[in-house]
């Protein structure tokens, strides 16, 4: 090959490889940061134990948190903050929940390997990915089309093949795959949506932030017992983005 040809070739190749290279360059050690995040989350779980009634995370939940690369679920400009124990903006006025909140909500669902889970509010797809490590199948609904499409692509790229993302209003659930062993709502509703209660299996659990969009909400655990009776328990104040959509409030 002549020098000229070689130069032309490398000029053709170089720009393509640049963006990928710049993501990896000067990046922190994410696995170390992930471990620190887990320690911070465990500390917060202990601090809130008496309020929430959950004093430690199931080792399976810790393992799931340790395996999901949170930096892949935040915007490129936020990668360095991916493991801070705080919510981060993901665009379109939405946020990826704080790691502690993802951890405690997941833990409270007591997911088992055979479970089918419904998530309302896919957002970045991070919560779905964590749940996907612990359950058989995760069905997730997102109302903002572009976020849903992006999350679907991201989950596929990262190999979370047991997650399905649908675009639509999660208030009505996803009847086709009901009933669910667990339902997790990651946007605040003014009330517990009756369709979701109907789609919860007997013996199943739902976790949902309930309250006004202008104030702090309450994280509520909804349990449907073996007889089909529904029990609710308020766990702690939280702040979520509102559940939107056309349903009557
Ligand atoms: N679970 C997400 C965080 C979600 S933020 C994560 O891990 O990143 C809440 C999400 O709920 C937002 O993306 C918002 O668009 C979505 N949402 C709000 N109302 C909704 C509705 N009625 N149906 C489905 N998704 C909804």
CSV table of C-alpha atoms and ligand atoms in Angstrom, one decimal:
chain,number,residue,atom,x,y,z
A,1,UNK,CA,0.0,0.0,0.0
A,2,UNK,CA,1.3,3.5,-0.8
A,3,UNK,CA,1.7,6.0,1.9
A,4,UNK,CA,-0.9,8.2,0.3
A,5,UNK,CA,-3.4,5.3,0.3
A,6,UNK,CA,-2.6,4.5,3.9
A,7,UNK,CA,-3.2,8.1,4.9
A,8,UNK,CA,-6.5,8.3,3.2
A,9,UNK,CA,-7.6,5.1,4.8
A,10,UNK,CA,-6.6,6.1,8.3
A,11,UNK,CA,-8.4,9.5,7.8
A,12,UNK,CA,-11.5,7.5,6.8
A,13,UNK,CA,-11.3,5.3,9.8
A,14,UNK,CA,-10.1,7.8,12.5
A,15,UNK,CA,-13.2,10.0,12.8
A,16,UNK,CA,-15.3,6.9,13.3
A,17,UNK,CA,-13.3,5.6,16.1
A,18,UNK,CA,-13.0,9.0,17.9
A,19,UNK,CA,-16.3,9.2,19.7
A,20,UNK,CA,-16.0,5.7,21.2
A,21,UNK,CA,-12.4,6.4,22.3
A,22,UNK,CA,-13.4,9.7,24.0
A,23,UNK,CA,-16.0,8.0,26.1
A,24,UNK,CA,-13.5,5.6,27.6
A,25,UNK,CA,-10.7,8.2,28.1
A,26,UNK,CA,-10.1,9.7,31.5
A,27,UNK,CA,-13.1,7.9,32.9
A,28,UNK,CA,-13.2,6.9,36.5
A,29,UNK,CA,-13.2,3.3,37.7
A,30,UNK,CA,-16.9,2.7,37.5
A,31,UNK,CA,-16.9,-0.7,39.2
A,32,UNK,CA,-15.2,0.9,42.2
A,33,UNK,CA,-17.7,3.7,42.2
A,34,UNK,CA,-20.5,1.2,42.0
A,35,UNK,CA,-19.2,-0.6,45.1
A,36,UNK,CA,-19.1,2.7,47.0
A,37,UNK,CA,-22.6,3.6,45.9
A,38,UNK,CA,-23.8,0.3,47.3
A,39,UNK,CA,-22.1,0.9,50.6
A,40,UNK,CA,-23.8,4.4,50.7
A,41,UNK,CA,-27.2,2.9,49.9
A,42,UNK,CA,-26.8,0.2,52.5
A,43,UNK,CA,-26.0,2.9,55.1
A,44,UNK,CA,-29.1,4.8,54.1
A,45,UNK,CA,-31.2,1.7,54.3
A,46,UNK,CA,-30.0,1.2,57.9
A,47,UNK,CA,-30.8,4.8,58.7
A,48,UNK,CA,-34.3,4.6,57.5
A,49,UNK,CA,-35.0,1.1,58.8
A,50,UNK,CA,-37.4,2.0,61.6
A,51,UNK,CA,-39.4,4.2,59.3
A,52,UNK,CA,-39.6,1.9,56.3
A,53,UNK,CA,-39.6,-1.4,58.2
A,54,UNK,CA,-36.7,-2.8,56.1
A,55,UNK,CA,-33.3,-2.9,57.8
A,56,UNK,CA,-31.1,-4.5,55.2
A,57,UNK,CA,-31.1,-5.2,51.5
A,58,UNK,CA,-31.5,-8.8,50.3
A,59,UNK,CA,-28.0,-10.0,49.0
A,60,UNK,CA,-29.7,-10.7,45.6
A,61,UNK,CA,-30.7,-7.0,45.4
A,62,UNK,CA,-27.1,-6.0,46.2
A,63,UNK,CA,-25.8,-8.3,43.5
A,64,UNK,CA,-28.2,-6.8,41.0
A,65,UNK,CA,-27.1,-3.3,41.9
A,66,UNK,CA,-23.5,-4.4,41.5
A,67,UNK,CA,-24.1,-5.8,38.1
A,68,UNK,CA,-26.0,-3.0,36.3
A,69,UNK,CA,-23.8,-0.3,34.8
A,70,UNK,CA,-25.6,2.8,35.9
A,71,UNK,CA,-23.3,5.0,33.8
A,72,UNK,CA,-25.0,3.5,30.7
A,73,UNK,CA,-28.4,4.8,31.8
A,74,UNK,CA,-27.5,8.5,32.3
A,75,UNK,CA,-26.7,11.1,29.6
A,76,UNK,CA,-23.1,11.2,28.4
A,77,UNK,CA,-22.5,14.5,30.2
A,78,UNK,CA,-23.6,12.9,33.5
A,79,UNK,CA,-21.5,9.7,33.4
A,80,UNK,CA,-19.1,11.0,36.0
A,81,UNK,CA,-22.1,11.5,38.4
A,82,UNK,CA,-23.7,8.2,37.7
A,83,UNK,CA,-22.9,6.7,41.0
A,84,UNK,CA,-23.8,9.6,43.2
A,85,UNK,CA,-26.6,8.7,45.5
A,86,UNK,CA,-29.0,11.2,43.9
A,87,UNK,CA,-31.5,11.4,41.0
A,88,UNK,CA,-30.1,12.8,37.7
A,89,UNK,CA,-31.9,14.4,34.8
A,90,UNK,CA,-32.4,12.2,31.8
A,91,UNK,CA,-34.0,14.9,29.6
A,92,UNK,CA,-37.7,15.7,28.8
A,93,UNK,CA,-38.1,16.9,32.3
A,94,UNK,CA,-37.6,13.4,33.7
A,95,UNK,CA,-35.1,11.8,36.1
A,96,UNK,CA,-33.4,8.5,36.8
A,97,UNK,CA,-34.3,7.8,40.4
A,98,UNK,CA,-31.8,8.0,43.2
A,99,UNK,CA,-29.9,4.7,43.8
A,100,UNK,CA,-31.2,4.4,47.4
A,101,UNK,CA,-34.8,4.7,46.1
A,102,UNK,CA,-34.3,2.1,43.4
A,103,UNK,CA,-32.7,-0.2,45.9
A,104,UNK,CA,-35.4,0.1,48.6
A,105,UNK,CA,-38.3,-0.1,46.2
A,106,UNK,CA,-36.8,-3.2,44.6
A,107,UNK,CA,-36.1,-4.8,48.0
A,108,UNK,CA,-39.6,-4.2,49.2
A,109,UNK,CA,-41.0,-6.0,46.2
A,110,UNK,CA,-39.2,-9.2,47.4
A,111,UNK,CA,-38.8,-10.4,43.8
A,112,UNK,CA,-38.3,-14.1,43.1
A,113,UNK,CA,-36.6,-15.7,40.1
A,114,UNK,CA,-39.9,-16.8,38.5
A,115,UNK,CA,-41.7,-13.5,39.0
A,116,UNK,CA,-43.4,-11.3,36.3
A,117,UNK,CA,-43.0,-7.6,37.0
A,118,UNK,CA,-44.8,-4.6,35.7
A,119,UNK,CA,-43.1,-1.2,35.8
A,120,UNK,CA,-44.8,2.1,35.1
A,121,UNK,CA,-42.4,4.8,34.0
A,122,UNK,CA,-39.4,3.2,32.1
A,123,UNK,CA,-37.5,6.4,32.0
A,124,UNK,CA,-33.8,5.4,31.4
A,125,UNK,CA,-34.6,1.7,31.9
A,126,UNK,CA,-32.3,1.5,34.9
A,127,UNK,CA,-34.9,0.3,37.4
A,128,UNK,CA,-36.2,-2.2,34.8
A,129,UNK,CA,-32.6,-3.6,34.4
A,130,UNK,CA,-32.2,-4.0,38.1
A,131,UNK,CA,-35.5,-5.8,38.4
A,132,UNK,CA,-34.7,-7.9,35.4
A,133,UNK,CA,-31.7,-9.4,37.3
A,134,UNK,CA,-34.1,-10.6,40.0
A,135,UNK,CA,-37.2,-11.7,38.2
A,136,UNK,CA,-38.2,-13.8,35.1
A,137,UNK,CA,-39.7,-11.0,33.1
A,138,UNK,CA,-40.2,-7.3,33.3
A,139,UNK,CA,-42.9,-5.4,31.4
A,140,UNK,CA,-42.3,-1.7,31.4
A,141,UNK,CA,-44.5,1.2,30.1
A,142,UNK,CA,-43.3,4.6,29.2
A,143,UNK,CA,-45.5,7.5,28.1
A,144,UNK,CA,-42.8,9.7,26.5
A,145,UNK,CA,-42.1,8.1,23.2
A,146,UNK,CA,-38.5,9.1,22.7
A,147,UNK,CA,-37.5,8.0,26.2
A,148,UNK,CA,-39.3,4.7,25.7
A,149,UNK,CA,-37.6,4.1,22.4
A,150,UNK,CA,-34.2,5.0,23.8
A,151,UNK,CA,-34.6,2.8,26.9
A,152,UNK,CA,-35.7,-0.1,24.7
A,153,UNK,CA,-32.6,0.2,22.5
A,154,UNK,CA,-30.3,0.6,25.5
A,155,UNK,CA,-31.7,-2.4,27.3
A,156,UNK,CA,-31.3,-4.5,24.2
A,157,UNK,CA,-27.8,-3.3,23.6
A,158,UNK,CA,-26.9,-4.2,27.2
A,159,UNK,CA,-28.4,-7.6,26.9
A,160,UNK,CA,-31.5,-7.3,29.2
A,161,UNK,CA,-33.5,-9.6,27.0
A,162,UNK,CA,-36.2,-10.3,29.6
A,163,UNK,CA,-37.4,-6.7,29.6
A,164,UNK,CA,-40.2,-5.5,27.3
A,165,UNK,CA,-40.9,-1.8,26.9
A,166,UNK,CA,-44.2,-0.5,25.7
A,167,UNK,CA,-45.2,3.1,24.8
A,168,UNK,CA,-48.4,4.2,26.4
A,169,UNK,CA,-50.2,5.4,29.5
A,170,UNK,CA,-49.2,3.1,32.4
A,171,UNK,CA,-52.2,4.1,34.5
A,172,UNK,CA,-54.1,1.3,32.7
A,173,UNK,CA,-51.4,-1.3,33.2
A,174,UNK,CA,-50.6,-4.0,30.6
A,175,UNK,CA,-53.6,-6.3,30.7
A,176,UNK,CA,-52.2,-8.8,28.2
A,177,UNK,CA,-49.6,-10.1,30.6
A,178,UNK,CA,-51.5,-9.7,33.9
A,179,UNK,CA,-51.6,-10.7,36.7
A,180,UNK,CA,-48.2,-9.6,37.9
A,181,UNK,CA,-46.3,-10.8,41.0
A,182,UNK,CA,-45.1,-7.3,41.5
A,183,UNK,CA,-45.8,-3.8,40.2
A,184,UNK,CA,-43.5,-0.9,40.6
A,185,UNK,CA,-44.7,2.6,39.8
A,186,UNK,CA,-41.8,5.2,39.4
A,187,UNK,CA,-43.9,8.3,38.9
A,188,UNK,CA,-46.2,9.9,41.5
A,189,UNK,CA,-49.9,9.2,41.2
A,190,UNK,CA,-52.7,11.2,43.0
A,191,UNK,CA,-54.3,7.8,43.9
A,192,UNK,CA,-53.5,4.1,43.4
A,193,UNK,CA,-54.7,3.3,39.9
A,194,UNK,CA,-57.5,0.7,40.2
A,195,UNK,CA,-56.4,-1.0,36.9
A,196,UNK,CA,-53.1,-1.7,38.5
A,197,UNK,CA,-54.7,-3.2,41.7
A,198,UNK,CA,-56.7,-5.5,39.4
A,199,UNK,CA,-53.6,-6.6,37.5
A,200,UNK,CA,-51.8,-7.5,40.8
A,201,UNK,CA,-51.7,-11.2,41.6
A,202,UNK,CA,-53.1,-12.5,44.9
A,203,UNK,CA,-50.1,-12.6,47.2
A,204,UNK,CA,-48.5,-9.9,45.1
A,205,UNK,CA,-46.9,-6.5,46.0
A,206,UNK,CA,-47.0,-3.1,44.5
A,207,UNK,CA,-44.9,-0.1,45.4
A,208,UNK,CA,-46.0,3.3,44.4
A,209,UNK,CA,-45.5,7.0,45.3
A,210,UNK,CA,-48.8,8.6,46.0
A,211,UNK,CA,-49.6,12.3,46.4
A,212,UNK,CA,-49.8,15.7,44.9
A,213,UNK,CA,-47.4,16.7,42.2
A,214,UNK,CA,-46.7,19.9,44.1
A,215,UNK,CA,-45.8,18.4,47.4
A,216,UNK,CA,-43.8,15.5,48.7
A,217,UNK,CA,-45.5,12.2,48.2
A,218,UNK,CA,-45.7,9.0,50.3
A,219,UNK,CA,-44.2,5.8,49.2
A,220,UNK,CA,-46.9,3.2,49.6
A,221,UNK,CA,-46.7,-0.5,49.7
A,222,UNK,CA,-49.8,-2.2,48.4
A,223,UNK,CA,-50.3,-5.9,49.2
A,224,UNK,CA,-53.0,-8.1,47.9
A,225,UNK,CA,-53.4,-11.1,50.2
A,226,UNK,CA,-54.4,-14.7,49.3
A,227,UNK,CA,-58.0,-13.8,49.7
A,228,UNK,CA,-57.7,-10.9,47.3
A,229,UNK,CA,-58.0,-8.3,50.0
A,230,UNK,CA,-55.8,-5.2,49.5
A,231,UNK,CA,-53.7,-3.7,52.4
A,232,UNK,CA,-51.7,-0.5,52.1
A,233,UNK,CA,-48.9,0.9,54.2
A,234,UNK,CA,-47.3,4.3,54.0
A,235,UNK,CA,-43.5,3.9,54.2
A,236,UNK,CA,-41.8,7.3,53.9
A,237,UNK,CA,-42.0,10.7,52.1
A,238,UNK,CA,-40.5,10.8,48.6
A,239,UNK,CA,-40.3,13.1,45.6
A,240,UNK,CA,-41.1,11.7,42.2
A,241,UNK,CA,-42.0,13.3,38.9
A,242,UNK,CA,-45.8,13.1,38.3
A,243,UNK,CA,-47.6,10.3,36.6
A,244,UNK,CA,-49.1,12.0,33.5
A,245,UNK,CA,-51.6,10.8,31.0
A,246,UNK,CA,-55.2,11.2,30.2
A,247,UNK,CA,-56.8,9.3,33.1
A,248,UNK,CA,-59.2,11.2,35.4
A,249,UNK,CA,-57.5,12.4,38.6
B,1,LIG,N1,-37.8,4.1,36.4
B,1,LIG,C1,-37.1,5.2,35.7
B,1,LIG,C2,-37.3,6.6,36.3
B,1,LIG,C3,-38.6,7.1,35.9
B,1,LIG,S1,-38.9,8.8,36.0
B,1,LIG,C4,-35.6,4.9,35.7
B,1,LIG,O1,-35.2,3.9,36.3
B,1,LIG,O2,-34.9,5.7,35.0
B,1,LIG,C5,-40.6,8.5,35.7
B,1,LIG,C6,-41.0,8.2,34.3
B,1,LIG,O3,-42.4,7.9,34.3
B,1,LIG,C7,-40.7,9.2,33.3
B,1,LIG,O4,-39.9,8.7,32.2
B,1,LIG,C8,-42.1,9.6,32.8
B,1,LIG,O5,-42.2,10.0,31.4
B,1,LIG,C9,-42.9,8.3,33.0
B,1,LIG,N2,-44.3,8.5,33.1
B,1,LIG,C10,-45.1,9.5,33.7
B,1,LIG,N3,-46.4,9.2,33.6
B,1,LIG,C11,-46.5,8.0,32.9
B,1,LIG,C12,-47.6,7.2,32.6
B,1,LIG,N4,-48.9,7.6,32.8
B,1,LIG,N5,-47.4,6.1,32.0
B,1,LIG,C13,-46.1,5.6,31.7
B,1,LIG,N6,-45.0,6.4,32.0
B,1,LIG,C14,-45.2,7.5,32.7
